[in-house]
CSV table of C-alpha atoms and ligand atoms in Angstrom, one decimal:
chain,number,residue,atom,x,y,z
A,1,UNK,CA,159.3,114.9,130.0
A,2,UNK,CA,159.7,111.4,128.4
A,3,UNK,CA,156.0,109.4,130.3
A,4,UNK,CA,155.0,106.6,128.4
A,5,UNK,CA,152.4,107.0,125.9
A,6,UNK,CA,148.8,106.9,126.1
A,7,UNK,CA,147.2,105.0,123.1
A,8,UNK,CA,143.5,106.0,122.6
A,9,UNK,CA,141.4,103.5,119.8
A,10,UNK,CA,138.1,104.9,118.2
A,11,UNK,CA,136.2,107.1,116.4
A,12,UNK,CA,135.9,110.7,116.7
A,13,UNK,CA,133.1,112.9,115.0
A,14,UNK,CA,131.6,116.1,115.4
A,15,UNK,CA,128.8,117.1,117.9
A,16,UNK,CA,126.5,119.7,116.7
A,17,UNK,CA,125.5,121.0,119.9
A,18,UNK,CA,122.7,123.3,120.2
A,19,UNK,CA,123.7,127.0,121.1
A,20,UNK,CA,120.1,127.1,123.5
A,21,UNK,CA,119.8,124.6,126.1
A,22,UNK,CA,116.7,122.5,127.0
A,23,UNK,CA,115.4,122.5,123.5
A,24,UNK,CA,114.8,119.7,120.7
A,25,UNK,CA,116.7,119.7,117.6
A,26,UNK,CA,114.2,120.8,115.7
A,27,UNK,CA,113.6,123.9,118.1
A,28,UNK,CA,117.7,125.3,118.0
A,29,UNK,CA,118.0,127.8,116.6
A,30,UNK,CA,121.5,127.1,115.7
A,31,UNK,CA,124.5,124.8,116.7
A,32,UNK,CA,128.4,125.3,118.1
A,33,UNK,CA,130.2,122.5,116.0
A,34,UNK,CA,132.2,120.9,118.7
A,35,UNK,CA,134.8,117.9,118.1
A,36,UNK,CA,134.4,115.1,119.5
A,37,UNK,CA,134.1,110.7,120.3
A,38,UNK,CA,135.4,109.0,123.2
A,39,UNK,CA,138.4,108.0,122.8
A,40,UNK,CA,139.7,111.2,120.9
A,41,UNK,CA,138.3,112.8,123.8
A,42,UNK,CA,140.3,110.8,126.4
A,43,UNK,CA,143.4,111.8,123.6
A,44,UNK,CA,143.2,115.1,124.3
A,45,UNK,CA,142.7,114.8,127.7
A,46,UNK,CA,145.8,113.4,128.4
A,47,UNK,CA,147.6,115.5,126.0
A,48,UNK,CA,146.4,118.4,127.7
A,49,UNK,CA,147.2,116.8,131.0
A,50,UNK,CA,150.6,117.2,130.0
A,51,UNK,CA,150.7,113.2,128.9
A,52,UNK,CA,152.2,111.8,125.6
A,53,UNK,CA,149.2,110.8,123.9
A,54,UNK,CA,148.3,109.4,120.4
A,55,UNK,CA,144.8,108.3,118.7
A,56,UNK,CA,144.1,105.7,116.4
A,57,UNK,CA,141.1,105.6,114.3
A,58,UNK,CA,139.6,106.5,110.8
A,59,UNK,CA,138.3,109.8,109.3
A,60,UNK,CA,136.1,110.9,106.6
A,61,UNK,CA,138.6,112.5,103.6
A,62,UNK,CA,136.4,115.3,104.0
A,63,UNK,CA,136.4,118.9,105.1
A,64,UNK,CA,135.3,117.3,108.7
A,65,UNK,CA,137.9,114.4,108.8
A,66,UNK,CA,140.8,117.1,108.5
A,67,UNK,CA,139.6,119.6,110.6
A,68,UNK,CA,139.6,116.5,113.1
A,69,UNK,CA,142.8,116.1,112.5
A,70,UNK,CA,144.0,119.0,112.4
A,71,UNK,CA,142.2,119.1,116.3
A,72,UNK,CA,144.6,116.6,117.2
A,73,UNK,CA,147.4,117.9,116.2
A,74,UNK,CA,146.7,121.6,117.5
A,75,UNK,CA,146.4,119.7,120.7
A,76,UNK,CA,149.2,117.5,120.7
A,77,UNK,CA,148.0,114.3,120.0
A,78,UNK,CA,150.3,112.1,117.7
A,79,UNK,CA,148.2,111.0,114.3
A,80,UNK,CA,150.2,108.8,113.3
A,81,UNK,CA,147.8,106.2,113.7
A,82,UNK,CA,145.2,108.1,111.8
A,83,UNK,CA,144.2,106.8,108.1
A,84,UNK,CA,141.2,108.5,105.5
A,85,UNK,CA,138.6,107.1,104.2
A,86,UNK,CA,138.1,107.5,100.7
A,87,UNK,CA,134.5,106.7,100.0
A,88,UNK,CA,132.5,107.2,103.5
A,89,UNK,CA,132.2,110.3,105.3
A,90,UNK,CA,133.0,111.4,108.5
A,91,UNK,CA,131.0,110.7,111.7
A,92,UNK,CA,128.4,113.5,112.8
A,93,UNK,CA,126.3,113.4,116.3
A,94,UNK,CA,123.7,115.9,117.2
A,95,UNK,CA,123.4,116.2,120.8
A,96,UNK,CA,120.8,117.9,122.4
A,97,UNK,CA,121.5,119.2,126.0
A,98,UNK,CA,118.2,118.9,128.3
A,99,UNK,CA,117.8,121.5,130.8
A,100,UNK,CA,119.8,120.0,133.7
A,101,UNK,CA,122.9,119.6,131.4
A,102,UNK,CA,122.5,115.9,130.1
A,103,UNK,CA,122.3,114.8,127.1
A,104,UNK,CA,120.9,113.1,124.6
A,105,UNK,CA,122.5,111.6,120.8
A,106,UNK,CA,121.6,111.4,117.3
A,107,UNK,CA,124.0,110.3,114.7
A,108,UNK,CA,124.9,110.3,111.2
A,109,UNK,CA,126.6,106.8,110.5
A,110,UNK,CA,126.1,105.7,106.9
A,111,UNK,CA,128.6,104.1,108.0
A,112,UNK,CA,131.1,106.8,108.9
A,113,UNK,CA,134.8,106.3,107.5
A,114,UNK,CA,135.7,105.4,111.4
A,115,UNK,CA,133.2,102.1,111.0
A,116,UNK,CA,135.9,101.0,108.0
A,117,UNK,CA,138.7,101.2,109.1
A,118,UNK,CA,140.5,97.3,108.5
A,119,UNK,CA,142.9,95.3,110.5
A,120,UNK,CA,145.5,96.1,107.7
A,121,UNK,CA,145.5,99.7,108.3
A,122,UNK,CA,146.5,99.4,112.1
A,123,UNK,CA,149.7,101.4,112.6
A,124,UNK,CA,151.0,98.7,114.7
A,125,UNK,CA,154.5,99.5,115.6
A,126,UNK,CA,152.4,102.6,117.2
A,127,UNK,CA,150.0,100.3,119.0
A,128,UNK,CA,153.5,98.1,120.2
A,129,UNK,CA,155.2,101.2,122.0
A,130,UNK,CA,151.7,102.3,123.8
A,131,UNK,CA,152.4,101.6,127.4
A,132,UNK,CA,148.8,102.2,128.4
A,133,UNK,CA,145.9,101.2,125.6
A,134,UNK,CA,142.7,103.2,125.9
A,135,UNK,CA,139.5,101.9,124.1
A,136,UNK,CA,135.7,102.0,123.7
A,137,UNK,CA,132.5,103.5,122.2
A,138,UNK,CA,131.2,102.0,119.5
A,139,UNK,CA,134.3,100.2,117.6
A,140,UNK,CA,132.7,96.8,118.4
A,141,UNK,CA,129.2,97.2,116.8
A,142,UNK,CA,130.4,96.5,113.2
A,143,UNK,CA,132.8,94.7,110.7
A,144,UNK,CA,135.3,95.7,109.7
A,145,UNK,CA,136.4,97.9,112.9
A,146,UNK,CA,135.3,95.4,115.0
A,147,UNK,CA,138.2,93.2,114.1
A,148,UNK,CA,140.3,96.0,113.6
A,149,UNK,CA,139.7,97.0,117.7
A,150,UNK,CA,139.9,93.3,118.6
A,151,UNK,CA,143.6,92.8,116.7
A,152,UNK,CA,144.7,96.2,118.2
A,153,UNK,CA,143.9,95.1,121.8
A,154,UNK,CA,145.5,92.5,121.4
A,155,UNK,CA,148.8,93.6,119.8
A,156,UNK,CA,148.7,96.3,122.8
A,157,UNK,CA,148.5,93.7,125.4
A,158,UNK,CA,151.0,91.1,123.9
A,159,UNK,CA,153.2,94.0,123.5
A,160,UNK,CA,153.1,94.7,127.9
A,161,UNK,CA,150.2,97.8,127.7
A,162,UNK,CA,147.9,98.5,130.3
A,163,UNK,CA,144.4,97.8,129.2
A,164,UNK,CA,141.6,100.8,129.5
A,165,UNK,CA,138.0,100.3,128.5
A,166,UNK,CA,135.4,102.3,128.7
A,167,UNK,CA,132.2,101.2,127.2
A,168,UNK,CA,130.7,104.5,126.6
A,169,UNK,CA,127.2,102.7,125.6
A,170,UNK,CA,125.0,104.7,123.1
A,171,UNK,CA,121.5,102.4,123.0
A,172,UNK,CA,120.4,103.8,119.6
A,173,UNK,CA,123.5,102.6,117.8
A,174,UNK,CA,123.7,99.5,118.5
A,175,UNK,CA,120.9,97.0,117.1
A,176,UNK,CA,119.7,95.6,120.1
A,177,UNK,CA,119.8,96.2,123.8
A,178,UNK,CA,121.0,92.0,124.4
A,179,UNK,CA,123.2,93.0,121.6
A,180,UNK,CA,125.1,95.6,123.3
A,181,UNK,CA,125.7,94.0,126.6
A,182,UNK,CA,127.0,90.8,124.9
A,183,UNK,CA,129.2,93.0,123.0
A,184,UNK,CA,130.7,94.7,125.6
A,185,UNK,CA,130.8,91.6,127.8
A,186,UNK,CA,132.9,89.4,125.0
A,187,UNK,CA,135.6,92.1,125.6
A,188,UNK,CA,135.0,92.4,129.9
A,189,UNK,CA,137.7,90.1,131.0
A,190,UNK,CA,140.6,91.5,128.9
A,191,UNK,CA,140.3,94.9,130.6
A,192,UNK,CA,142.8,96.1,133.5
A,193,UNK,CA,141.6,99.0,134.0
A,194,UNK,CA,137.3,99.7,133.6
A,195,UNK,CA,135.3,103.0,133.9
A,196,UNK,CA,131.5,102.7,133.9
A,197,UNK,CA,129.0,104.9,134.3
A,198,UNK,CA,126.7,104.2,137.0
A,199,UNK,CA,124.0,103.9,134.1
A,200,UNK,CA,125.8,101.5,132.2
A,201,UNK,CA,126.3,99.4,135.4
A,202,UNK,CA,122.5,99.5,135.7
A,203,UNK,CA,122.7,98.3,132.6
A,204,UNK,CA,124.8,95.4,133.0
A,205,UNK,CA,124.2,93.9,135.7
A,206,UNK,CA,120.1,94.4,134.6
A,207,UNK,CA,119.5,95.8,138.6
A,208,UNK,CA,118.9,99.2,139.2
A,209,UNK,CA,120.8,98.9,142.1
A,210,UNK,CA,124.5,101.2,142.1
A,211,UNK,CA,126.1,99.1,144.7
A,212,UNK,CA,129.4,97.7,145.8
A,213,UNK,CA,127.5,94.5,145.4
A,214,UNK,CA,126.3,95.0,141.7
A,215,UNK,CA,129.7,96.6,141.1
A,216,UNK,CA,130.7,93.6,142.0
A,217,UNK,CA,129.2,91.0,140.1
A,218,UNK,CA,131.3,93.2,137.2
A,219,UNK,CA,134.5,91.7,138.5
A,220,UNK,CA,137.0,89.8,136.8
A,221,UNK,CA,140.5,87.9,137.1
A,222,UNK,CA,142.4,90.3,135.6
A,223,UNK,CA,140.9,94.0,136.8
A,224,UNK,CA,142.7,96.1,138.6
A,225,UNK,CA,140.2,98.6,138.7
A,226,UNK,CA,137.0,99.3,138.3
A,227,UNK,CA,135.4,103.0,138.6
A,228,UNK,CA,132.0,103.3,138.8
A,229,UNK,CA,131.3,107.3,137.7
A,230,UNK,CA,128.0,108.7,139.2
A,231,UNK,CA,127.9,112.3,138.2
A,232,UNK,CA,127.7,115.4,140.4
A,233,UNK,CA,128.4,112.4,143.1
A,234,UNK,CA,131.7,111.7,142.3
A,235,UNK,CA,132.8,108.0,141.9
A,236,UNK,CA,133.3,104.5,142.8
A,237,UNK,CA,136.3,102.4,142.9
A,238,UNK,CA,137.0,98.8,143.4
A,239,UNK,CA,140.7,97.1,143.3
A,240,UNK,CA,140.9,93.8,144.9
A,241,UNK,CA,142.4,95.1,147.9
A,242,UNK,CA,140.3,98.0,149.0
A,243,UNK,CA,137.1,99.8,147.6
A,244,UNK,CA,135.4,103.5,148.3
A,245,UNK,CA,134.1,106.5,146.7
A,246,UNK,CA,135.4,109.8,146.1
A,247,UNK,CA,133.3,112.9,146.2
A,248,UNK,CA,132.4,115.3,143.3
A,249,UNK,CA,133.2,118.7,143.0
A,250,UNK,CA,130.6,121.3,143.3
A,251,UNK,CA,130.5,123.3,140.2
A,252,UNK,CA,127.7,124.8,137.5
A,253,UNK,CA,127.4,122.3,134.5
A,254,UNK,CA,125.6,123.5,131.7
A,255,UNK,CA,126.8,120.4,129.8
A,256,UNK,CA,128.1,117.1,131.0
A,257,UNK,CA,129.5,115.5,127.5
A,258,UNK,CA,133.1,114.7,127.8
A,259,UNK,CA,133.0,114.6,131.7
A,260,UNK,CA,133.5,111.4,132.1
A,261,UNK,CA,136.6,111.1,129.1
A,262,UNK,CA,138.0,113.8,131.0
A,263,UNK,CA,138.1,112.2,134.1
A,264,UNK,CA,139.8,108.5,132.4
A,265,UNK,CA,142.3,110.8,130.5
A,266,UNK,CA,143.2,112.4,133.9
A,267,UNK,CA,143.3,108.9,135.6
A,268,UNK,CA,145.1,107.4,132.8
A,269,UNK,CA,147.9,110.3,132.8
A,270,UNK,CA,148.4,109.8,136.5
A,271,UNK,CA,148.5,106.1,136.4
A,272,UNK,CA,150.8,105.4,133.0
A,273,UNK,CA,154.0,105.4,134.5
A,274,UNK,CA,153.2,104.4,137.8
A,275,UNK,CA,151.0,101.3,138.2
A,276,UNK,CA,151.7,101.1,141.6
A,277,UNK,CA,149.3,103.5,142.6
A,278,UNK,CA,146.6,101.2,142.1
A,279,UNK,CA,148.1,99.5,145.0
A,280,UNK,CA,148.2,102.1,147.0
A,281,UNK,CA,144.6,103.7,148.5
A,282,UNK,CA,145.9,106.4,149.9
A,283,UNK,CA,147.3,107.7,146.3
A,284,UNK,CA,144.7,106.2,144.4
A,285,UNK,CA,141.7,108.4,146.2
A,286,UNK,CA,144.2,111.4,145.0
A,287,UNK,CA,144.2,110.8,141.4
A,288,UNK,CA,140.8,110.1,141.9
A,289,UNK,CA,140.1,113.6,143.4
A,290,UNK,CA,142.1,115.0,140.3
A,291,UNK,CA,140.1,113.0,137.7
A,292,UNK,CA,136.5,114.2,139.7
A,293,UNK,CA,138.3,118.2,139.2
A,294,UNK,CA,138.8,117.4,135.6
A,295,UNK,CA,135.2,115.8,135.3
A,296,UNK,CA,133.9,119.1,137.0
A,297,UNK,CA,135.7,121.2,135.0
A,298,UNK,CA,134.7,119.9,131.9
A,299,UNK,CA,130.8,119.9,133.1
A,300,UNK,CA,131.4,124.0,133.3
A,301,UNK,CA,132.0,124.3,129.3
A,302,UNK,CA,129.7,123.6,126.2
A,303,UNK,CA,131.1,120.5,123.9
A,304,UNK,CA,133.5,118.4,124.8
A,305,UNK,CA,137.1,118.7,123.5
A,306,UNK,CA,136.7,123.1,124.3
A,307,UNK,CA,135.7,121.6,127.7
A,308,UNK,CA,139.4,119.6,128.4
A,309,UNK,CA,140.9,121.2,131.3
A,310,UNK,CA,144.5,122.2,131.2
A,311,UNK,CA,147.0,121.8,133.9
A,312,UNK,CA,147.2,126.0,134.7
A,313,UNK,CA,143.3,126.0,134.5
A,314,UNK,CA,143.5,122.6,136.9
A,315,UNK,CA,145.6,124.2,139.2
A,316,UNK,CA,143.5,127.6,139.6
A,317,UNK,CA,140.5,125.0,139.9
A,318,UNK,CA,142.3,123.3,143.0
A,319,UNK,CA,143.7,126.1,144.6
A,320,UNK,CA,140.2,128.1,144.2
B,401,LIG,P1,130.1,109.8,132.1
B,401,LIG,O1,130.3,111.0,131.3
B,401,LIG,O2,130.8,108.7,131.8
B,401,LIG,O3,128.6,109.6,132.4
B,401,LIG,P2,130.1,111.2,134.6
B,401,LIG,O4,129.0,112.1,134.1
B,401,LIG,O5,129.7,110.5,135.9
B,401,LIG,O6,130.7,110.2,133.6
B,401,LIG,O7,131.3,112.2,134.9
B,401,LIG,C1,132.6,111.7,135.2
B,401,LIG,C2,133.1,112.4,136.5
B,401,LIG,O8,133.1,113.9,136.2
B,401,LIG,C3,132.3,112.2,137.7
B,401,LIG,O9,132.9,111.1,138.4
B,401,LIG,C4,132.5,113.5,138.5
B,401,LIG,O10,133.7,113.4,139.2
B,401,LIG,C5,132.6,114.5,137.4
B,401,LIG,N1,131.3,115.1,137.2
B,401,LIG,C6,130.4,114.8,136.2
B,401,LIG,N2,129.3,115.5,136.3
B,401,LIG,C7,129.5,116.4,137.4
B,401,LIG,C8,128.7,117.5,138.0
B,401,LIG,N3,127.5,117.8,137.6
B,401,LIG,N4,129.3,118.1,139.0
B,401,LIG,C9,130.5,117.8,139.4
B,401,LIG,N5,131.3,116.9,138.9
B,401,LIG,C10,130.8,116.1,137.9
């Protein structure tokens, strides 16, 4: 199978994820060391999807860095555009599940190598041959990866990729709350393709209201979707054609991380060599349903990355 590849920008680090549910961090007893970050999430979501897939970002040169790579590669993912820091270490997150299966973050970022890496160290003949361009998380907060994301954006989309943002907004990290959303905004209207969280479009739009209309006032020239993602009740989508929502699965989650990078890797695998779909309701609200399944699935699991469906393990899902 020769699909067009699936570039995902970012960091990735490792969640420490507390083996009890519902308690603090200072209360667990112990923690299952779980790979993760965004965008290496949506990497090996795709890749296990069955989609060609590659990351770029910056590791630690550390005993986490190349396990993390070594993660990528077990899974398929080209790391090729992968480079090593040689001073800083690699990012760590604890994340403690509450009782109901969200989560909450803490991180170790001193910085991490993945806040260093440099516009020079872009592998950008990789970055030219992506035909879709996933990004996100927390690449904008500081020099030098924020220019380093800003130049790969923009050698994606100069080169003909499809544009994928997902703004993944972690409070704590960034300085300020008026920071953050003027971050994200200053990238808003370069993305083709947008996946919030129906937090983050509280958020945004500073109403509490989740609506078509707040969705909405999100919209830009040169979107061709937006996807609003609201948990256990499915999602929302907007094209400038047509606009509904698509149900959730039922399922037991004992942890929602990685849900909703499951769900753009699955969209972004269905969509990569066929943009037409997005024209199309009728097929869109179908690689909706399969990115709500992959959500679901992932909910079902502990960490994020063990939690990636598979396409056998997809299809038992569907057929159940
Ligand atoms: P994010 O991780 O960005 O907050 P969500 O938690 O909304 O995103 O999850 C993304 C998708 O995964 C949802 O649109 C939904 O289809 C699925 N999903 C998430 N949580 C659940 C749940 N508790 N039950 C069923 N499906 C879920």
């Amino acid at each position: 199978d020769d699909g067009g590849l699936i570039v995902s920008f970012g960091e990735m680090l490792i969640d420490f994820v507390p083996t009890v549910s519902g308690v603090s961090l200072a209360e667990a007893p112990g923690f299952l060391k779980a790979p993760g970050g965004a965008p290496a999430n949506v990497a090996i979501a795709v890749s296990r999807l069955g989609g060609k897939s590659a990351f770029v970002g910056k590791l630690g040169d550390d005993e986490f860095g190349h396990m993390l790579a070594g993660i990528l590669k077990e899974n398929g993912v080209s790391g090729n555009g992968i480079c090593f820091d040689q001073g800083a270490r690699t990012a760590l997150a604890f994340v403690t599940l509450k009782s109901d299966g969200d989560r909450e973050f803490m991180f170790y970022r001193n910085p991490s190598a993945d806040m260093l890496l440099t516009p020079d160290e872009l592998n950008l003949e990789l970055i030219r041959s992506a035909k879709v361009f996933h990004y996100g998380s927390i690449s904008l907060i500081v020099e030098p990866c924020r220019s380093a994301h800003l130049k790969a954006m923009e050698v994606a989309k100069d080169a003909g990729a499809l544009l994928s943002y997902d703004p993944n907004l972690r409070l704590p990290l960034w300085p300020s709350a008026k920071e953050a959303r003027e971050q994200i905004m200053s990238i808003w209207d370069k993305a083709e393709v947008i996946k919030v969280s129906d937090n983050e479009l509280e958020f945004l739009t500073g109403s509490d209201k989740i609506d078509d209309e707040s969705a909405m006032s999100l919209w830009h020239p040169n979107l061709k979707l937006l996807l609003v993602t609201l948990g256990d009740k499915g999602c929302n989508y907007y094209t400038k054609h047509f606009h509904g929502t698509v149900g959730a699965f039922q399922v037991k989650a004992v942890d929602t991380t990685g849900a909703g990078d499951s769900f753009v890797g699955a969209l972004l695998t269905k969509i990569v060599d066929d943009q037409s779909v997005l024209e199309d309701e009728g097929k869109l609200k179908e690689i909706l349903r399969y990115a709500c399944a992959c959500g679901a699935i992932t909910t079902t699991k502990k960490g994020a990355i063990p939690a990636l469906p598979t396409v056998p393990e997809l299809d038992v899902f569907l057929n159940a």
